[in-house]
XYZ file of N, CA and C in Angstrom:
633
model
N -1.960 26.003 29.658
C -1.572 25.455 30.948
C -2.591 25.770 32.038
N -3.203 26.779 31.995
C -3.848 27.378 33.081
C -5.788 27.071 32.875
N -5.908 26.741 31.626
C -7.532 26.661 31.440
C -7.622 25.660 30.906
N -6.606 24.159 29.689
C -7.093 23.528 29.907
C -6.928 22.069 31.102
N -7.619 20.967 30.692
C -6.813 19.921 31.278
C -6.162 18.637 30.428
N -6.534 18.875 29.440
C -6.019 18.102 28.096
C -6.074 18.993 26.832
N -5.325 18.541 26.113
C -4.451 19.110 24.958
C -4.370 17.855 24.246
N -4.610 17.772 22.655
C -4.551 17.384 21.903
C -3.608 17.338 20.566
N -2.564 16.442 20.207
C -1.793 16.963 19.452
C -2.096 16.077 18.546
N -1.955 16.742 17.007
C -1.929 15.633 15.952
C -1.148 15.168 15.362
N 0.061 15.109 15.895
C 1.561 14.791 15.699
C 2.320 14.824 16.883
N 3.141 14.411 16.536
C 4.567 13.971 17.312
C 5.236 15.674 17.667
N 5.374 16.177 16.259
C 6.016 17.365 15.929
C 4.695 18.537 16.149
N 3.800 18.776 16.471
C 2.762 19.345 17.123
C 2.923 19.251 18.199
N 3.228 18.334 19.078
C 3.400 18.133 20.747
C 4.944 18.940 20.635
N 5.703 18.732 20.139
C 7.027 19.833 20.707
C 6.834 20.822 20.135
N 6.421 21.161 19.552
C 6.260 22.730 19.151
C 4.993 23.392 20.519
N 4.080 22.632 20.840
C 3.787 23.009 21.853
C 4.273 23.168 23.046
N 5.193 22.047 23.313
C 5.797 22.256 24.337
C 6.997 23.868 24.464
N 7.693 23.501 23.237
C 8.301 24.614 23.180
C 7.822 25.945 23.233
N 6.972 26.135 23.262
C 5.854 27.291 23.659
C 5.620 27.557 25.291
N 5.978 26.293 25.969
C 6.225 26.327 27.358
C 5.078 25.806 27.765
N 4.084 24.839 27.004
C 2.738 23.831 27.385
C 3.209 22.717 28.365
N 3.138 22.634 29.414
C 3.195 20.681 30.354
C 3.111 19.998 28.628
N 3.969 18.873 29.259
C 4.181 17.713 28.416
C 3.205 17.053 28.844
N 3.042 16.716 30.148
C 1.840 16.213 30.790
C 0.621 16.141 30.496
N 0.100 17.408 29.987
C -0.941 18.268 29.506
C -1.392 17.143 27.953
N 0.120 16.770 26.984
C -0.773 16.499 25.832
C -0.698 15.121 25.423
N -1.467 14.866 24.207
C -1.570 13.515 24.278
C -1.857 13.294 22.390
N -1.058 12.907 22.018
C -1.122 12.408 20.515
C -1.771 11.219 20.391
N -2.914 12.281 18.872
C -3.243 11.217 18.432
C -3.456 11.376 16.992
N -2.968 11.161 16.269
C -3.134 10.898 14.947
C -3.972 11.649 14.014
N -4.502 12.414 12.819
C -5.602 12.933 12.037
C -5.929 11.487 11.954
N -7.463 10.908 11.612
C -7.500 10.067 11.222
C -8.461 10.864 9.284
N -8.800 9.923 8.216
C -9.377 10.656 7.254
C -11.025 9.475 6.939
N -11.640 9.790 6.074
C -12.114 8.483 5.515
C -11.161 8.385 4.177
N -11.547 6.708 4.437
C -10.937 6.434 3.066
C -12.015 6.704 1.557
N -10.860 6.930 0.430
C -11.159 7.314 -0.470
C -11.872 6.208 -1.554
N -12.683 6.991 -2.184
C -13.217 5.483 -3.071
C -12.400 5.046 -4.538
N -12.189 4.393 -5.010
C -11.132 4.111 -5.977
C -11.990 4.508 -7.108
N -11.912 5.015 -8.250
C -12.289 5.111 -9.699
C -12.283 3.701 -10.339
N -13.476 3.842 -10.929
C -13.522 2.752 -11.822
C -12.950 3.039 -13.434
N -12.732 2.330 -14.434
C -11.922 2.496 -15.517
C -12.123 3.646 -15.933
N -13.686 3.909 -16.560
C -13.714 4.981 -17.033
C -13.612 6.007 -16.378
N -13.827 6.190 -15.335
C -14.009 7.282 -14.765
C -12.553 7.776 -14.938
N -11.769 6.614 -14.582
C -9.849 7.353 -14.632
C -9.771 7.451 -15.739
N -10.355 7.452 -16.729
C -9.833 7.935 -18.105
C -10.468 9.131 -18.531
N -11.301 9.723 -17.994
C -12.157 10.714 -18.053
C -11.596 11.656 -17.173
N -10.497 11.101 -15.848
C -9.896 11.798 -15.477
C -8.492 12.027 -15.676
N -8.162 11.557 -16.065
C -6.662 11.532 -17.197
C -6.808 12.061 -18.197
N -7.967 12.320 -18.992
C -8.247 13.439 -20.382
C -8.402 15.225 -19.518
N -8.963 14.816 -18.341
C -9.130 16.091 -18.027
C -8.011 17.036 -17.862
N -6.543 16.110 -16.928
C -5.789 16.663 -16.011
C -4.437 16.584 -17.242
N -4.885 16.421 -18.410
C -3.815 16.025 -19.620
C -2.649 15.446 -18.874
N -2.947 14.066 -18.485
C -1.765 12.871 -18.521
C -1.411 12.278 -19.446
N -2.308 11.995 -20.270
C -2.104 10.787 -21.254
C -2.229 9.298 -20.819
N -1.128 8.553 -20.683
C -0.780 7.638 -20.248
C 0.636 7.609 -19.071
N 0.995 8.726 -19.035
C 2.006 8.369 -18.545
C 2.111 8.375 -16.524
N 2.544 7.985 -16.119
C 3.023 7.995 -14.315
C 2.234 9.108 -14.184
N 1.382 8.971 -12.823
C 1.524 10.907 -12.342
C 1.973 10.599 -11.080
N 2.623 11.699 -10.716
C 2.995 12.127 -9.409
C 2.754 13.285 -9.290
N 1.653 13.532 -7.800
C 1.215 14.622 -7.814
C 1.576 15.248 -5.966
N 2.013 16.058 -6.039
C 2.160 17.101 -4.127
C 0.411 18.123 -4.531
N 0.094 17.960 -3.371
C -1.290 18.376 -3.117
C -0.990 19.549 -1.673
N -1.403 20.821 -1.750
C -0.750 21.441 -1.125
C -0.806 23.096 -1.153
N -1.022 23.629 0.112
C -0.929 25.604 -0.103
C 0.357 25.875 -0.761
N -0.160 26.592 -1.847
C 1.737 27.349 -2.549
C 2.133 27.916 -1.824
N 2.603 27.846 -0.740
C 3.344 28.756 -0.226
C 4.964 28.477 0.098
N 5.660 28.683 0.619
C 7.383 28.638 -0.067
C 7.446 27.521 1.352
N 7.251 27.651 2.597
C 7.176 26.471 3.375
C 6.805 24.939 3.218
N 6.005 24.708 1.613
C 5.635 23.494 1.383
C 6.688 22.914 0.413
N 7.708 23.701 0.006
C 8.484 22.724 -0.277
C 8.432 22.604 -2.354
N 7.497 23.418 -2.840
C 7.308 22.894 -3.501
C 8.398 23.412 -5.133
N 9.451 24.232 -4.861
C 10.788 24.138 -5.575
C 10.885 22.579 -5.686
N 11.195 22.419 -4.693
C 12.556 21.039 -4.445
C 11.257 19.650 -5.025
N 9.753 20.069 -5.207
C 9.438 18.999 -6.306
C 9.445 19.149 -7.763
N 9.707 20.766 -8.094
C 9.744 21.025 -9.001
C 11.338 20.607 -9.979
N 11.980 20.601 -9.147
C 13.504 20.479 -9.455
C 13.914 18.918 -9.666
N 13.189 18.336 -8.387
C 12.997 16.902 -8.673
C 12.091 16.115 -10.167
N 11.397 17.433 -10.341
C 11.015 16.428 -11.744
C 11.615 16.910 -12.440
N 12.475 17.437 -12.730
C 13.624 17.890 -13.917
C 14.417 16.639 -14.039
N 15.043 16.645 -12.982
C 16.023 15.494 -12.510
C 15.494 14.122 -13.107
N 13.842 13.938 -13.156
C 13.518 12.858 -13.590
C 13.413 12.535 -14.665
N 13.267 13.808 -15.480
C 12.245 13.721 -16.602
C 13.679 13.369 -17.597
N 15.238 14.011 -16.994
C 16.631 13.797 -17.517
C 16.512 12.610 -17.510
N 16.397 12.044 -16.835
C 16.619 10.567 -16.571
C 15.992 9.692 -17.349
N 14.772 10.347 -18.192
C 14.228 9.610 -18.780
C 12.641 8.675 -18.633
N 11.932 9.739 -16.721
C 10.898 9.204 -16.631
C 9.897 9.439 -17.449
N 8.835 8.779 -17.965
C 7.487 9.038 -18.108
C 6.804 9.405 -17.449
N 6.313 10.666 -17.196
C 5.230 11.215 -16.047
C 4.955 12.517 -16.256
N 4.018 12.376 -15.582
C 3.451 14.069 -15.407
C 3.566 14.138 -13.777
N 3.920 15.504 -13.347
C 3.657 15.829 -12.327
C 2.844 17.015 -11.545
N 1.937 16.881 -10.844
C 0.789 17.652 -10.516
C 1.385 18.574 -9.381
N 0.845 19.629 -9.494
C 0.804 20.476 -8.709
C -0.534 21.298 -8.066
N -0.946 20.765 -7.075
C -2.868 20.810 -7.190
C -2.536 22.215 -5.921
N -3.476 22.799 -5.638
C -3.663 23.808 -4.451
C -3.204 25.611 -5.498
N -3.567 26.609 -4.415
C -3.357 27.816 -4.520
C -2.752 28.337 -3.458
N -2.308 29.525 -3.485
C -1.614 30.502 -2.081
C -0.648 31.658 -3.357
N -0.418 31.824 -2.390
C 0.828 33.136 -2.485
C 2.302 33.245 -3.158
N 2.490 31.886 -3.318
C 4.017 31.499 -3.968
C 3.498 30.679 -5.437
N 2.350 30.863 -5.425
C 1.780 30.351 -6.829
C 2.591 30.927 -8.284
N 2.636 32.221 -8.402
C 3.076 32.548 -9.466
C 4.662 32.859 -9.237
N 5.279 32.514 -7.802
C 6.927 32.299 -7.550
C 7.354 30.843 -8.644
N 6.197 30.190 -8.410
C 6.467 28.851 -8.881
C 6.501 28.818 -10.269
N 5.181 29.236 -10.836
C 4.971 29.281 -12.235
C 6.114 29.797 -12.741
N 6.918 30.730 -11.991
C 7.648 31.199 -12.658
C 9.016 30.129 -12.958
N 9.671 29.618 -11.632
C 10.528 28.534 -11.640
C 10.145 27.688 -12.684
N 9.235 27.199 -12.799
C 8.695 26.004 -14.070
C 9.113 26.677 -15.505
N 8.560 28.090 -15.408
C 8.872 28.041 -16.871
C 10.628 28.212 -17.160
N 11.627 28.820 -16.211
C 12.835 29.084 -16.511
C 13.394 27.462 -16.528
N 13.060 26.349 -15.986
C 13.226 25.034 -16.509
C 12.664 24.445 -17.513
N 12.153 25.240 -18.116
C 11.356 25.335 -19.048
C 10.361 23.308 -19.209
N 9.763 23.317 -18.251
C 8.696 22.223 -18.122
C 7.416 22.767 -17.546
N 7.148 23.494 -18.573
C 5.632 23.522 -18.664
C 4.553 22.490 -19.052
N 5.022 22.013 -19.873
C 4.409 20.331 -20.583
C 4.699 19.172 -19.445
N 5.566 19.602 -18.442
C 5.690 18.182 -17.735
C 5.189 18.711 -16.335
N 5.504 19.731 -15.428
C 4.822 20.097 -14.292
C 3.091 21.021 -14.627
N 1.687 20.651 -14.087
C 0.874 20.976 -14.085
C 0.930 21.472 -13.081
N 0.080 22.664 -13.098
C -0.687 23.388 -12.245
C -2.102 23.428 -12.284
N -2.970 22.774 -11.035
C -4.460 22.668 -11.128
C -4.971 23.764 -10.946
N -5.042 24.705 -9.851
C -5.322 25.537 -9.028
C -6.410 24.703 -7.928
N -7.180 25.625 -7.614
C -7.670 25.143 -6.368
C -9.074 24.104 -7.512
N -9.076 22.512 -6.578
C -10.108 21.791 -7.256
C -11.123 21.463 -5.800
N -12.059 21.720 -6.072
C -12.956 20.690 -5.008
C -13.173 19.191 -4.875
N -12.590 18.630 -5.917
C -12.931 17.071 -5.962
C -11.371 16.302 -6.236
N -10.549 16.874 -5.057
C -9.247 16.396 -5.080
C -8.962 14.807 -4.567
N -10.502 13.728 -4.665
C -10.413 12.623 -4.421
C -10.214 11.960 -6.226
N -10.891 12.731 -7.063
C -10.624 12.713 -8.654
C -9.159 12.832 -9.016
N -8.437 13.520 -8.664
C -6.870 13.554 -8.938
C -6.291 12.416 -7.843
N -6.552 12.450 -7.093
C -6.158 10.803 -5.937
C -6.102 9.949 -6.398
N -7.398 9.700 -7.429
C -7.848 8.307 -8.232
C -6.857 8.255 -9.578
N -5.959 9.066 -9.777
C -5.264 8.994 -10.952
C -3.438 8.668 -10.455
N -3.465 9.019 -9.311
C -2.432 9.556 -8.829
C -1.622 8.580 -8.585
N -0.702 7.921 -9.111
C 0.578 6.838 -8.700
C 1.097 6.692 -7.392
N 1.875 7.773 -7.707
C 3.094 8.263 -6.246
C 2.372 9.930 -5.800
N 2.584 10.189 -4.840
C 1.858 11.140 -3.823
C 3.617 11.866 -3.496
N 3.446 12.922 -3.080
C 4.946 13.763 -2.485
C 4.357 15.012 -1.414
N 4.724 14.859 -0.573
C 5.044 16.104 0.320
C 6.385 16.358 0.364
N 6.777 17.915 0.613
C 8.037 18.573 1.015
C 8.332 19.571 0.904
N 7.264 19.444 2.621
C 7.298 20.439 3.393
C 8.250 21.032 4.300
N 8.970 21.870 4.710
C 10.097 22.337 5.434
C 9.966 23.002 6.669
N 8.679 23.648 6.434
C 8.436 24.881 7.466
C 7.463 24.748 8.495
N 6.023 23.990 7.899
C 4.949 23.580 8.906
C 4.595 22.073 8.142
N 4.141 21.529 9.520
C 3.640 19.900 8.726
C 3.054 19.518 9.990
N 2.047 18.947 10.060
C 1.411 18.184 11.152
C 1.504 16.716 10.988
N -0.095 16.220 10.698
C -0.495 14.671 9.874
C -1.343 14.976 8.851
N -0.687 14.953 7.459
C -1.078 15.638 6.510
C -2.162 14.722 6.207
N -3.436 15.341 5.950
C -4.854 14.671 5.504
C -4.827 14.083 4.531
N -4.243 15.004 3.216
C -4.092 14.420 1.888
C -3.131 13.117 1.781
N -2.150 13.423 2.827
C -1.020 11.847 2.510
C -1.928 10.871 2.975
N -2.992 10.703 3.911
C -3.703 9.892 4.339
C -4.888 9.704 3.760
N -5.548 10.808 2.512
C -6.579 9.908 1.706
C -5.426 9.300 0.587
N -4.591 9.736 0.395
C -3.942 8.906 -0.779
C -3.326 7.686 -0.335
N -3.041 6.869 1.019
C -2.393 5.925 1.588
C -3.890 4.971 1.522
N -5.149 5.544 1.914
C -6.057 4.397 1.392
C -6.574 4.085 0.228
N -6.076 4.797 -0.497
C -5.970 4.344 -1.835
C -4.874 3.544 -2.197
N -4.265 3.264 -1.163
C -2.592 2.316 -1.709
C -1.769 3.193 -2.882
N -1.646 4.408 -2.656
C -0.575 5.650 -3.220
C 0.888 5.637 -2.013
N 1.718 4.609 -2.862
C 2.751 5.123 -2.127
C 3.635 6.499 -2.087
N 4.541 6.977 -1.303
C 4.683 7.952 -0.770
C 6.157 9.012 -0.660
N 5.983 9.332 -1.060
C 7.839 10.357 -0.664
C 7.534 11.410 -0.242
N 7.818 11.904 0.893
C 7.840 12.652 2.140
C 9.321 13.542 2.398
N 9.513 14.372 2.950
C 10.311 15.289 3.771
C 10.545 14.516 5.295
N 11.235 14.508 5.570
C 11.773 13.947 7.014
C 11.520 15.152 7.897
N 10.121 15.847 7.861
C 9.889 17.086 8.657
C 8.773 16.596 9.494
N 8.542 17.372 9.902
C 7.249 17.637 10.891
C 6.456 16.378 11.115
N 4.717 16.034 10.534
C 4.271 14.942 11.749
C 4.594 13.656 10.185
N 5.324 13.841 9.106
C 5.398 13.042 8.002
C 6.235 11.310 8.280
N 7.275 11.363 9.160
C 7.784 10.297 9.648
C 6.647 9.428 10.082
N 6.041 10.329 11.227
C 5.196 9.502 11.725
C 3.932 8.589 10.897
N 3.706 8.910 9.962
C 2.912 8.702 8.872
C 3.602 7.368 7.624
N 4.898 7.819 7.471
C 5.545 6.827 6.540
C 6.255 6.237 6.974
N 7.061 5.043 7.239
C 7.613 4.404 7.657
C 8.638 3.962 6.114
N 10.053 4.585 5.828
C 11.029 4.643 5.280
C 11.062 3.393 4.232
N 10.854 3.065 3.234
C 11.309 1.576 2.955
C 9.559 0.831 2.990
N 8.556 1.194 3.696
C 7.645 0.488 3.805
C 6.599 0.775 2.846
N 5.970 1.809 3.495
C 4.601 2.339 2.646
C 5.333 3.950 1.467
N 6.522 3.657 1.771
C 6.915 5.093 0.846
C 8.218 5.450 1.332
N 8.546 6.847 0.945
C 10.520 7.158 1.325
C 10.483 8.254 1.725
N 11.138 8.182 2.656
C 11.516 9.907 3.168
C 12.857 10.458 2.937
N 13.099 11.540 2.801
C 14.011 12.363 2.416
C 14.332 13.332 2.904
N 15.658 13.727 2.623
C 16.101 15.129 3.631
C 15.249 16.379 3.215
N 14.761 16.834 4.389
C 14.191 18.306 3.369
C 15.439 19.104 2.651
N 14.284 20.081 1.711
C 15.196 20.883 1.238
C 15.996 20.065 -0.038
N 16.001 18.788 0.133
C 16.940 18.049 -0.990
C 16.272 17.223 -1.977
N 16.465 17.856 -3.201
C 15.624 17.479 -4.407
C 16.116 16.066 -4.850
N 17.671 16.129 -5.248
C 18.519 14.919 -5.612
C 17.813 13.604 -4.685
N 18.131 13.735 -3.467
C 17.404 12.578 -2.593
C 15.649 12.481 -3.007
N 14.697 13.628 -3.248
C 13.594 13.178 -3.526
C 13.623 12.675 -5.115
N 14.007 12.781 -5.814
C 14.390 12.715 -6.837
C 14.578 11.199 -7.223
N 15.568 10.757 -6.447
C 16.183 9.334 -5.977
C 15.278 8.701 -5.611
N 14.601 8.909 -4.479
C 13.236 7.944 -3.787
C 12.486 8.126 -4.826
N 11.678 8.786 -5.630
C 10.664 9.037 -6.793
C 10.996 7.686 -7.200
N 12.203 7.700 -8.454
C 12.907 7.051 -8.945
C 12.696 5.046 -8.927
N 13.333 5.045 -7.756
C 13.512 3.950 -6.931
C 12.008 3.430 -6.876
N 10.872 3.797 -6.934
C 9.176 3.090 -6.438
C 8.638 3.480 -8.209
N 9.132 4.425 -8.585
C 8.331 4.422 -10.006
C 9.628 3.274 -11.140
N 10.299 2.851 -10.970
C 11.330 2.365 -11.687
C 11.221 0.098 -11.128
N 10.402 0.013 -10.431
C 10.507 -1.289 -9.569
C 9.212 -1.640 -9.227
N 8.392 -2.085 -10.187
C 7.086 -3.081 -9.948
C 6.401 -3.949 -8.876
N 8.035 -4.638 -8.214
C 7.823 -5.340 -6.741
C 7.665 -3.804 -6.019
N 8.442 -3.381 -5.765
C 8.710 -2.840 -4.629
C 7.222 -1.656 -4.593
N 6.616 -1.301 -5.811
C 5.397 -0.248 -6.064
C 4.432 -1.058 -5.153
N 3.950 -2.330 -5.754
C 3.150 -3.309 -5.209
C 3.112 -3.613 -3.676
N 4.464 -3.950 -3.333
C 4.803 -3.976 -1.749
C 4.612 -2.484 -1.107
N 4.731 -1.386 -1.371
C 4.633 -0.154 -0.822
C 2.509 -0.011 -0.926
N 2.531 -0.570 -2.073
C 1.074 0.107 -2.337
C 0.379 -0.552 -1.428
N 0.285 -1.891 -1.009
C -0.544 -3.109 0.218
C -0.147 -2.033 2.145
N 1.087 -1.674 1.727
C 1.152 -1.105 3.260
C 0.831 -0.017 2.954
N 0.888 0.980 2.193
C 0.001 2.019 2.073
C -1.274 2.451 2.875
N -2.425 1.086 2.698
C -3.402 1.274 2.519
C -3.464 0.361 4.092
């Protein structure tokens, strides 16, 4: 308040958390992360990256993301249980490192889907797992701005299932480019997964506004 004269927020949910800190509203002004877009893989290359990340053939859905217990990443783990009951084909990725890393590993194995949830650890060429990547997931609970990664995977036409948290609304639009969901609630992400990997129109129509 006192040193600058503009303030910059990269979310919606960045500007009230500032404010709530007691910042002038006045003071800020949203605007968006913007990213570059990502370059698409050509055949081989996605098959060279599908031998690597052991997919096979099947769906991936991957959350890209710090392990840490604020990102949410139980309630994707639980959600691919839910799926895999159901009868999906997929693998689901779990790319990033932190501190709740081996909280997790551990959850995976007492559901015992080790063969169906991966763990990358930390990759430098997380535009290589992008290029493989179907459906994209955040769900996050605790911190969220304008997540970078949901935005190289949206120019790739990766539609989307999101947490109804932080700057992620602002980013997906419900029904359009992807689905949002209650945080905290696997069944509902579970459901949206479902619903875009289960429906050819509706993948196609999500994937054009995506991008």
């Amino acid at each position: 308040n006192y040193f600058s004269d503009g303030i910059i927020a990269v979310a919606e949910a960045a500007k009230d958390n500032l404010v709530k800190t007691g910042v002038s509203e006045n003071k800020i002004k949203v605007i968006l992360n913007g990213a570059d877009a990502l370059k698409p893989l050509g055949f081989d290359e996605k098959q060279k990256q599908r031998r690597r990340f052991s997919v096979g053939n099947d769906c991936v859905i991957s959350i890209i993301a710090r392990l840490e217990d604020i990102k949410g990443h139980e309630y994707f783990i639980e959600a691919a249980r839910l799926l895999l009951e159901k009868g999906v084909k997929a693998k689901f990725i779990i790319a990033g490192t932190g501190s709740y890393e081996e909280e997790l590993k551990k959850i995976v194995a007492e559901k015992n889907l080790q063969n169906d949830v991966l763990f990358t650890g930390f990759i430098k060429d997380v535009d290589n797992l992008m290029g493989i990547t179907d459906i994209q997931c955040n769900a996050s609970y605790g911190t969220e701005a304008t997540s970078i990664s949901l935005l190289e995977g949206m120019s790739l036409g990766i539609p989307a299932v999101v947490s109804d948290f932080g700057g992620n609304p602002g980013v997906i639009k419900h029904g359009e480019n992807g689905f949002l969901f209650p945080k905290k609630d696997a069944e509902s992400m579970a459901d949206a997964i479902y619903k875009i990997y289960s429906d050819s129109k509706l993948y196609e129509k999500m994937k054009k506004r995506a991008k």
